[in-house]
Amino acid sequence: MADALLGPAEIRELAARLGVAPTKKLGQNFLHDPNTIRRIVATAGLTPDDVALEVGPGLGSLTLGLAGAVRHVHAVEIDPRLAAALPETVTAAHLTVHNADAMRVRGADFDPAPTMLVANLPYNVAVPVVLHLLAELPSLRGGLVMVQKEVADRLVAGPGSKVYGVPSVKLAWYAQARAAGKVPPAVFWPVPNVDSGLVAFSRHAAPPGVDRTDVFAVVDAAFAQRRKTLRAALAGWAGGADRAEKLLVAAGVSPQARGESLTVAQFAAIAGAAKLSLPGGKLSPSDAQPEEVDS
């Protein structure tokens, strides 16, 4: 398998033959370093029984590495030319190519069901794609994704960190995440002007007794005005600052706290308190715009 991995010359030759030029619109930066491919596959902790899901396989360099490590590979590629060419580069019977937008795929699209997400994700859609796939594919036990270093830092941040925010909390709803190393720009073509980071995650049970949609509404409201206290930031969501304070107290959270100090379990407790509160105080979405969850 080592000899089959694509290097810089092979990547450029393949792109030229297909008439493919990387586009910023699709966030395309093709990985061309075999050692980085081996590192990603090894760090992902794959087993021979795993079914890997790759988003944005591009010219197939990571796909080749995955094909040698797992039972099946699903590759989701939005570019029709790249999707059509992938089976010629990766001539594996256990590869299924999906010419599709990763933000629109559903669990029923994949057979066998994916167990691990391993991908070099386009920078512009990295966070929404990860959250969408975790929501749609309960079969995923974890994954390893390569994203812009700044995005990686946000995904793995804990409460109290300056970069802790909506992406951090929403990923924490699904999984335990950790930083798994940096990747230099030189291993990509074209060379991006930022470092990349690896994020590993393992799925865990979500906080019980509350609906994800309800919890995420609290998270969005809290970080839409992250410099305000939760009493003020959640006023629009709760139907008034006084009611927000009552719900916070009921959840065991200080009304003077800020969203950046709360764990996902505490956000769930606030949503749970709202669910249990007496009828009459209707909750409404905050008018403030939530913090962006894309990169």
Short mmCIF file of N, CA and C in Angstrom, two decimals, residues 14-160:
data_model
loop_
_atom_site.label_atom_id
_atom_site.label_comp_id
_atom_site.label_asym_id
_atom_site.label_seq_id
_atom_site.Cartn_x
_atom_site.Cartn_y
_atom_site.Cartn_z
N LEU A 14 -2.10 13.74 -12.32
CA LEU A 14 -3.50 13.32 -12.31
C LEU A 14 -4.43 14.51 -12.52
N ALA A 15 -4.13 15.62 -11.87
CA ALA A 15 -4.96 16.82 -12.03
C ALA A 15 -4.91 17.33 -13.46
N ALA A 16 -3.72 17.32 -14.05
CA ALA A 16 -3.58 17.79 -15.43
C ALA A 16 -4.35 16.89 -16.39
N ARG A 17 -4.28 15.58 -16.17
CA ARG A 17 -4.98 14.63 -17.05
C ARG A 17 -6.49 14.81 -16.96
N LEU A 18 -6.98 15.16 -15.76
CA LEU A 18 -8.41 15.36 -15.58
C LEU A 18 -8.87 16.77 -15.92
N GLY A 19 -7.92 17.67 -16.15
CA GLY A 19 -8.26 19.05 -16.41
C GLY A 19 -8.82 19.74 -15.17
N VAL A 20 -8.30 19.34 -14.01
CA VAL A 20 -8.79 19.86 -12.73
C VAL A 20 -7.83 20.90 -12.17
N ALA A 21 -8.36 22.06 -11.84
CA ALA A 21 -7.59 23.07 -11.13
C ALA A 21 -8.26 23.30 -9.78
N PRO A 22 -7.52 23.24 -8.68
CA PRO A 22 -8.13 23.43 -7.36
C PRO A 22 -8.86 24.77 -7.28
N THR A 23 -10.04 24.78 -6.68
CA THR A 23 -10.82 26.00 -6.58
C THR A 23 -11.01 26.41 -5.13
N LYS A 24 -10.94 27.71 -4.90
CA LYS A 24 -11.20 28.24 -3.56
C LYS A 24 -12.65 28.05 -3.17
N LYS A 25 -13.54 28.11 -4.18
CA LYS A 25 -14.97 27.97 -3.90
C LYS A 25 -15.28 26.65 -3.20
N LEU A 26 -14.62 25.58 -3.64
CA LEU A 26 -14.83 24.27 -3.03
C LEU A 26 -13.83 23.98 -1.92
N GLY A 27 -12.97 24.96 -1.63
CA GLY A 27 -12.00 24.77 -0.55
C GLY A 27 -11.01 23.66 -0.83
N GLN A 28 -10.61 23.52 -2.09
CA GLN A 28 -9.77 22.39 -2.48
C GLN A 28 -8.28 22.66 -2.27
N ASN A 29 -7.67 21.88 -1.41
CA ASN A 29 -6.22 21.82 -1.23
C ASN A 29 -5.86 20.34 -1.17
N PHE A 30 -5.23 19.86 -2.23
CA PHE A 30 -5.00 18.43 -2.34
C PHE A 30 -3.77 17.98 -1.56
N LEU A 31 -3.94 16.97 -0.74
CA LEU A 31 -2.87 16.41 0.08
C LEU A 31 -1.98 15.54 -0.80
N HIS A 32 -0.66 15.75 -0.71
CA HIS A 32 0.22 14.99 -1.61
C HIS A 32 1.44 14.38 -0.90
N ASP A 33 1.38 14.26 0.40
CA ASP A 33 2.53 13.74 1.14
C ASP A 33 2.19 12.36 1.73
N PRO A 34 2.82 11.29 1.21
CA PRO A 34 2.52 9.94 1.70
C PRO A 34 2.73 9.77 3.21
N ASN A 35 3.74 10.41 3.76
CA ASN A 35 3.98 10.27 5.20
C ASN A 35 2.82 10.87 6.01
N THR A 36 2.25 11.98 5.54
CA THR A 36 1.10 12.57 6.23
C THR A 36 -0.12 11.66 6.12
N ILE A 37 -0.29 11.04 4.95
CA ILE A 37 -1.39 10.09 4.78
C ILE A 37 -1.25 8.95 5.79
N ARG A 38 -0.06 8.37 5.88
CA ARG A 38 0.16 7.27 6.83
C ARG A 38 -0.09 7.72 8.26
N ARG A 39 0.32 8.94 8.56
CA ARG A 39 0.13 9.48 9.91
C ARG A 39 -1.36 9.61 10.23
N ILE A 40 -2.13 10.12 9.29
CA ILE A 40 -3.57 10.30 9.51
C ILE A 40 -4.25 8.95 9.73
N VAL A 41 -3.93 7.99 8.86
CA VAL A 41 -4.56 6.67 8.97
C VAL A 41 -4.19 6.01 10.31
N ALA A 42 -2.94 6.16 10.72
CA ALA A 42 -2.50 5.56 11.98
C ALA A 42 -3.14 6.26 13.18
N THR A 43 -3.20 7.59 13.14
CA THR A 43 -3.74 8.36 14.26
C THR A 43 -5.24 8.16 14.42
N ALA A 44 -5.92 7.84 13.33
CA ALA A 44 -7.37 7.68 13.38
C ALA A 44 -7.79 6.48 14.23
N GLY A 45 -6.88 5.53 14.46
CA GLY A 45 -7.22 4.38 15.28
C GLY A 45 -8.23 3.45 14.61
N LEU A 46 -8.08 3.27 13.31
CA LEU A 46 -9.00 2.43 12.55
C LEU A 46 -8.76 0.94 12.82
N THR A 47 -9.80 0.16 12.68
CA THR A 47 -9.69 -1.30 12.77
C THR A 47 -10.07 -1.88 11.41
N PRO A 48 -9.66 -3.11 11.12
CA PRO A 48 -10.02 -3.73 9.83
C PRO A 48 -11.53 -3.86 9.63
N ASP A 49 -12.30 -3.81 10.70
CA ASP A 49 -13.75 -3.93 10.58
C ASP A 49 -14.45 -2.60 10.38
N ASP A 50 -13.72 -1.50 10.47
CA ASP A 50 -14.33 -0.18 10.34
C ASP A 50 -14.81 0.09 8.92
N VAL A 51 -15.82 0.96 8.83
CA VAL A 51 -16.29 1.50 7.56
C VAL A 51 -15.99 2.99 7.59
N ALA A 52 -15.05 3.42 6.77
CA ALA A 52 -14.61 4.81 6.80
C ALA A 52 -15.47 5.68 5.90
N LEU A 53 -15.75 6.89 6.37
CA LEU A 53 -16.43 7.90 5.57
C LEU A 53 -15.44 9.04 5.33
N GLU A 54 -15.18 9.31 4.07
CA GLU A 54 -14.28 10.41 3.71
C GLU A 54 -15.08 11.46 2.96
N VAL A 55 -14.92 12.71 3.35
CA VAL A 55 -15.57 13.83 2.68
C VAL A 55 -14.52 14.62 1.93
N GLY A 56 -14.78 14.92 0.67
CA GLY A 56 -13.83 15.67 -0.14
C GLY A 56 -12.57 14.90 -0.46
N PRO A 57 -12.69 13.70 -1.04
CA PRO A 57 -11.50 12.89 -1.34
C PRO A 57 -10.59 13.51 -2.40
N GLY A 58 -11.14 14.41 -3.19
CA GLY A 58 -10.31 15.07 -4.20
C GLY A 58 -9.73 14.09 -5.19
N LEU A 59 -8.41 14.04 -5.27
CA LEU A 59 -7.72 13.17 -6.24
C LEU A 59 -7.44 11.78 -5.67
N GLY A 60 -7.77 11.55 -4.42
CA GLY A 60 -7.72 10.20 -3.89
C GLY A 60 -6.53 9.81 -3.04
N SER A 61 -5.72 10.77 -2.64
CA SER A 61 -4.51 10.41 -1.89
C SER A 61 -4.84 9.79 -0.53
N LEU A 62 -5.74 10.41 0.23
CA LEU A 62 -6.14 9.82 1.52
C LEU A 62 -7.00 8.58 1.31
N THR A 63 -7.81 8.59 0.27
CA THR A 63 -8.66 7.43 -0.03
C THR A 63 -7.83 6.17 -0.19
N LEU A 64 -6.70 6.29 -0.86
CA LEU A 64 -5.81 5.14 -1.03
C LEU A 64 -5.33 4.61 0.32
N GLY A 65 -4.98 5.52 1.21
CA GLY A 65 -4.53 5.10 2.52
C GLY A 65 -5.62 4.42 3.32
N LEU A 66 -6.84 4.96 3.22
CA LEU A 66 -7.97 4.38 3.95
C LEU A 66 -8.35 3.01 3.40
N ALA A 67 -8.28 2.86 2.08
CA ALA A 67 -8.69 1.60 1.45
C ALA A 67 -7.87 0.41 1.94
N GLY A 68 -6.63 0.68 2.32
CA GLY A 68 -5.78 -0.39 2.81
C GLY A 68 -5.94 -0.69 4.28
N ALA A 69 -6.83 0.05 4.96
CA ALA A 69 -6.92 -0.08 6.42
C ALA A 69 -8.27 -0.52 6.94
N VAL A 70 -9.32 -0.45 6.10
CA VAL A 70 -10.67 -0.71 6.60
C VAL A 70 -11.44 -1.66 5.68
N ARG A 71 -12.62 -2.06 6.17
CA ARG A 71 -13.47 -3.00 5.43
C ARG A 71 -14.15 -2.34 4.23
N HIS A 72 -14.51 -1.06 4.38
CA HIS A 72 -15.20 -0.36 3.30
C HIS A 72 -14.90 1.13 3.42
N VAL A 73 -14.88 1.82 2.29
CA VAL A 73 -14.69 3.28 2.27
C VAL A 73 -15.84 3.91 1.49
N HIS A 74 -16.51 4.87 2.12
CA HIS A 74 -17.47 5.73 1.43
C HIS A 74 -16.79 7.08 1.20
N ALA A 75 -16.72 7.51 -0.05
CA ALA A 75 -16.10 8.79 -0.37
C ALA A 75 -17.17 9.72 -0.93
N VAL A 76 -17.40 10.84 -0.27
CA VAL A 76 -18.41 11.81 -0.70
C VAL A 76 -17.70 12.99 -1.36
N GLU A 77 -17.91 13.14 -2.66
CA GLU A 77 -17.22 14.17 -3.44
C GLU A 77 -18.24 15.00 -4.22
N ILE A 78 -18.22 16.32 -4.01
CA ILE A 78 -19.20 17.20 -4.65
C ILE A 78 -18.84 17.52 -6.10
N ASP A 79 -17.56 17.44 -6.46
CA ASP A 79 -17.10 17.76 -7.81
C ASP A 79 -17.31 16.54 -8.70
N PRO A 80 -18.17 16.63 -9.71
CA PRO A 80 -18.49 15.45 -10.52
C PRO A 80 -17.29 14.86 -11.27
N ARG A 81 -16.36 15.70 -11.70
CA ARG A 81 -15.18 15.17 -12.41
C ARG A 81 -14.31 14.35 -11.47
N LEU A 82 -14.11 14.85 -10.26
CA LEU A 82 -13.29 14.13 -9.30
C LEU A 82 -13.99 12.84 -8.85
N ALA A 83 -15.31 12.91 -8.67
CA ALA A 83 -16.06 11.73 -8.26
C ALA A 83 -15.96 10.63 -9.33
N ALA A 84 -16.06 11.03 -10.60
CA ALA A 84 -16.01 10.05 -11.68
C ALA A 84 -14.63 9.42 -11.82
N ALA A 85 -13.59 10.19 -11.51
CA ALA A 85 -12.22 9.69 -11.70
C ALA A 85 -11.71 8.86 -10.53
N LEU A 86 -12.32 9.01 -9.35
CA LEU A 86 -11.79 8.37 -8.15
C LEU A 86 -11.67 6.85 -8.26
N PRO A 87 -12.67 6.13 -8.82
CA PRO A 87 -12.53 4.68 -8.92
C PRO A 87 -11.38 4.23 -9.82
N GLU A 88 -10.92 5.10 -10.71
CA GLU A 88 -9.77 4.75 -11.56
C GLU A 88 -8.47 4.87 -10.77
N THR A 89 -8.43 5.80 -9.83
CA THR A 89 -7.24 5.97 -8.99
C THR A 89 -7.21 4.95 -7.87
N VAL A 90 -8.35 4.73 -7.27
CA VAL A 90 -8.47 3.79 -6.16
C VAL A 90 -9.29 2.59 -6.66
N THR A 91 -8.59 1.62 -7.18
CA THR A 91 -9.27 0.47 -7.80
C THR A 91 -9.57 -0.59 -6.74
N ALA A 92 -10.41 -0.23 -5.80
CA ALA A 92 -10.75 -1.14 -4.70
C ALA A 92 -12.23 -1.48 -4.78
N ALA A 93 -12.53 -2.76 -4.67
CA ALA A 93 -13.93 -3.21 -4.73
C ALA A 93 -14.73 -2.70 -3.54
N HIS A 94 -14.02 -2.40 -2.46
CA HIS A 94 -14.73 -1.96 -1.25
C HIS A 94 -14.77 -0.43 -1.13
N LEU A 95 -14.76 0.27 -2.27
CA LEU A 95 -14.92 1.73 -2.31
C LEU A 95 -16.26 2.07 -2.95
N THR A 96 -17.03 2.91 -2.29
CA THR A 96 -18.26 3.45 -2.87
C THR A 96 -18.11 4.96 -2.97
N VAL A 97 -18.24 5.51 -4.17
CA VAL A 97 -18.12 6.94 -4.38
C VAL A 97 -19.51 7.56 -4.49
N HIS A 98 -19.73 8.61 -3.72
CA HIS A 98 -21.01 9.33 -3.73
C HIS A 98 -20.76 10.73 -4.28
N ASN A 99 -21.28 11.02 -5.48
CA ASN A 99 -21.18 12.38 -6.02
C ASN A 99 -22.30 13.19 -5.38
N ALA A 100 -21.98 13.82 -4.25
CA ALA A 100 -23.01 14.47 -3.45
C ALA A 100 -22.41 15.57 -2.59
N ASP A 101 -23.28 16.43 -2.09
CA ASP A 101 -22.93 17.46 -1.13
C ASP A 101 -23.00 16.83 0.27
N ALA A 102 -21.90 16.86 1.01
CA ALA A 102 -21.87 16.22 2.33
C ALA A 102 -22.89 16.82 3.29
N MET A 103 -23.32 18.05 3.04
CA MET A 103 -24.32 18.68 3.91
C MET A 103 -25.74 18.18 3.63
N ARG A 104 -25.88 17.35 2.58
CA ARG A 104 -27.22 16.87 2.22
C ARG A 104 -27.36 15.36 2.33
N VAL A 105 -26.29 14.66 2.66
CA VAL A 105 -26.39 13.21 2.75
C VAL A 105 -27.15 12.79 4.00
N ARG A 106 -27.73 11.60 3.93
CA ARG A 106 -28.48 11.03 5.04
C ARG A 106 -27.98 9.62 5.32
N GLY A 107 -28.35 9.09 6.47
CA GLY A 107 -27.91 7.77 6.85
C GLY A 107 -28.26 6.70 5.83
N ALA A 108 -29.44 6.84 5.20
CA ALA A 108 -29.89 5.84 4.23
C ALA A 108 -29.03 5.79 2.98
N ASP A 109 -28.17 6.80 2.78
CA ASP A 109 -27.32 6.84 1.59
C ASP A 109 -26.14 5.89 1.69
N PHE A 110 -25.87 5.34 2.86
CA PHE A 110 -24.65 4.57 3.07
C PHE A 110 -24.93 3.13 3.50
N ASP A 111 -24.41 2.19 2.71
CA ASP A 111 -24.48 0.78 3.06
C ASP A 111 -23.17 0.13 2.62
N PRO A 112 -22.38 -0.38 3.57
CA PRO A 112 -22.65 -0.47 5.01
C PRO A 112 -22.53 0.88 5.72
N ALA A 113 -23.10 0.94 6.92
CA ALA A 113 -23.13 2.18 7.69
C ALA A 113 -21.73 2.59 8.13
N PRO A 114 -21.36 3.86 7.94
CA PRO A 114 -20.03 4.33 8.34
C PRO A 114 -19.83 4.26 9.86
N THR A 115 -18.63 3.91 10.26
CA THR A 115 -18.29 3.87 11.68
C THR A 115 -17.25 4.91 12.07
N MET A 116 -16.48 5.41 11.10
CA MET A 116 -15.45 6.42 11.39
C MET A 116 -15.42 7.47 10.28
N LEU A 117 -15.38 8.73 10.68
CA LEU A 117 -15.22 9.84 9.74
C LEU A 117 -13.74 10.20 9.71
N VAL A 118 -13.10 10.05 8.56
CA VAL A 118 -11.69 10.41 8.40
C VAL A 118 -11.59 11.24 7.13
N ALA A 119 -11.23 12.52 7.27
CA ALA A 119 -11.31 13.41 6.12
C ALA A 119 -10.41 14.62 6.26
N ASN A 120 -9.93 15.08 5.11
CA ASN A 120 -9.29 16.38 4.98
C ASN A 120 -10.39 17.31 4.53
N LEU A 121 -11.00 18.02 5.48
CA LEU A 121 -12.22 18.76 5.18
C LEU A 121 -11.95 20.12 4.56
N PRO A 122 -12.74 20.51 3.57
CA PRO A 122 -12.64 21.86 3.03
C PRO A 122 -12.83 22.89 4.15
N TYR A 123 -11.93 23.85 4.21
CA TYR A 123 -11.92 24.79 5.33
C TYR A 123 -13.24 25.53 5.50
N ASN A 124 -13.90 25.84 4.37
CA ASN A 124 -15.06 26.72 4.45
C ASN A 124 -16.32 26.04 4.98
N VAL A 125 -16.32 24.71 5.07
CA VAL A 125 -17.53 24.02 5.54
C VAL A 125 -17.23 23.00 6.63
N ALA A 126 -16.05 23.04 7.19
CA ALA A 126 -15.60 21.96 8.08
C ALA A 126 -16.53 21.72 9.27
N VAL A 127 -16.84 22.76 10.02
CA VAL A 127 -17.65 22.57 11.23
C VAL A 127 -19.08 22.13 10.90
N PRO A 128 -19.78 22.79 9.98
CA PRO A 128 -21.13 22.33 9.65
C PRO A 128 -21.17 20.88 9.16
N VAL A 129 -20.16 20.47 8.39
CA VAL A 129 -20.13 19.10 7.88
C VAL A 129 -19.98 18.10 9.02
N VAL A 130 -19.06 18.35 9.94
CA VAL A 130 -18.86 17.43 11.06
C VAL A 130 -20.14 17.31 11.90
N LEU A 131 -20.77 18.44 12.21
CA LEU A 131 -21.97 18.40 13.03
C LEU A 131 -23.13 17.73 12.30
N HIS A 132 -23.25 17.98 11.01
CA HIS A 132 -24.31 17.35 10.23
C HIS A 132 -24.15 15.84 10.19
N LEU A 133 -22.92 15.38 9.96
CA LEU A 133 -22.70 13.94 9.85
C LEU A 133 -22.89 13.23 11.19
N LEU A 134 -22.49 13.87 12.28
CA LEU A 134 -22.71 13.26 13.59
C LEU A 134 -24.21 13.17 13.90
N ALA A 135 -24.97 14.16 13.45
CA ALA A 135 -26.41 14.14 13.67
C ALA A 135 -27.10 13.08 12.82
N GLU A 136 -26.64 12.95 11.57
CA GLU A 136 -27.32 12.05 10.63
C GLU A 136 -26.86 10.60 10.73
N LEU A 137 -25.66 10.38 11.26
CA LEU A 137 -25.07 9.04 11.26
C LEU A 137 -24.75 8.58 12.68
N PRO A 138 -25.74 8.08 13.39
CA PRO A 138 -25.48 7.58 14.75
C PRO A 138 -24.53 6.39 14.76
N SER A 139 -24.30 5.80 13.59
CA SER A 139 -23.37 4.67 13.50
C SER A 139 -21.92 5.10 13.67
N LEU A 140 -21.64 6.39 13.50
CA LEU A 140 -20.25 6.86 13.65
C LEU A 140 -19.82 6.74 15.11
N ARG A 141 -18.73 6.01 15.34
CA ARG A 141 -18.21 5.90 16.71
C ARG A 141 -17.15 6.95 16.99
N GLY A 142 -16.67 7.61 15.95
CA GLY A 142 -15.67 8.64 16.13
C GLY A 142 -15.08 9.05 14.81
N GLY A 143 -13.94 9.72 14.88
CA GLY A 143 -13.31 10.14 13.65
C GLY A 143 -12.04 10.95 13.87
N LEU A 144 -11.43 11.30 12.76
CA LEU A 144 -10.25 12.16 12.75
C LEU A 144 -10.39 13.07 11.53
N VAL A 145 -10.44 14.37 11.77
CA VAL A 145 -10.59 15.30 10.65
C VAL A 145 -9.44 16.30 10.66
N MET A 146 -9.04 16.68 9.46
CA MET A 146 -8.03 17.71 9.31
C MET A 146 -8.74 18.99 8.88
N VAL A 147 -8.53 20.04 9.66
CA VAL A 147 -9.19 21.32 9.41
C VAL A 147 -8.16 22.44 9.61
N GLN A 148 -8.56 23.65 9.27
CA GLN A 148 -7.70 24.80 9.54
C GLN A 148 -7.36 24.84 11.03
N LYS A 149 -6.11 25.15 11.36
CA LYS A 149 -5.64 25.10 12.76
C LYS A 149 -6.54 25.92 13.68
N GLU A 150 -6.95 27.07 13.22
CA GLU A 150 -7.82 27.93 14.03
C GLU A 150 -9.14 27.24 14.34
N VAL A 151 -9.68 26.52 13.37
CA VAL A 151 -10.93 25.78 13.56
C VAL A 151 -10.70 24.60 14.50
N ALA A 152 -9.57 23.93 14.33
CA ALA A 152 -9.23 22.82 15.22
C ALA A 152 -9.18 23.28 16.67
N ASP A 153 -8.57 24.44 16.90
CA ASP A 153 -8.47 24.97 18.26
C ASP A 153 -9.86 25.23 18.85
N ARG A 154 -10.78 25.71 18.03
CA ARG A 154 -12.13 25.99 18.51
C ARG A 154 -12.89 24.70 18.81
N LEU A 155 -12.69 23.70 17.97
CA LEU A 155 -13.42 22.44 18.16
C LEU A 155 -13.02 21.72 19.45
N VAL A 156 -11.76 21.83 19.83
CA VAL A 156 -11.30 21.08 21.01
C VAL A 156 -11.26 21.94 22.27
N ALA A 157 -11.62 23.22 22.17
CA ALA A 157 -11.54 24.12 23.32
C ALA A 157 -12.52 23.71 24.42
N GLY A 158 -12.12 23.96 25.65
CA GLY A 158 -12.98 23.69 26.81
C GLY A 158 -13.49 24.98 27.41
N PRO A 159 -14.45 24.89 28.33
CA PRO A 159 -14.99 26.09 28.99
C PRO A 159 -13.89 26.95 29.59
N GLY A 160 -14.03 28.26 29.41
CA GLY A 160 -13.04 29.20 29.94
C GLY A 160 -12.01 29.63 28.93
#
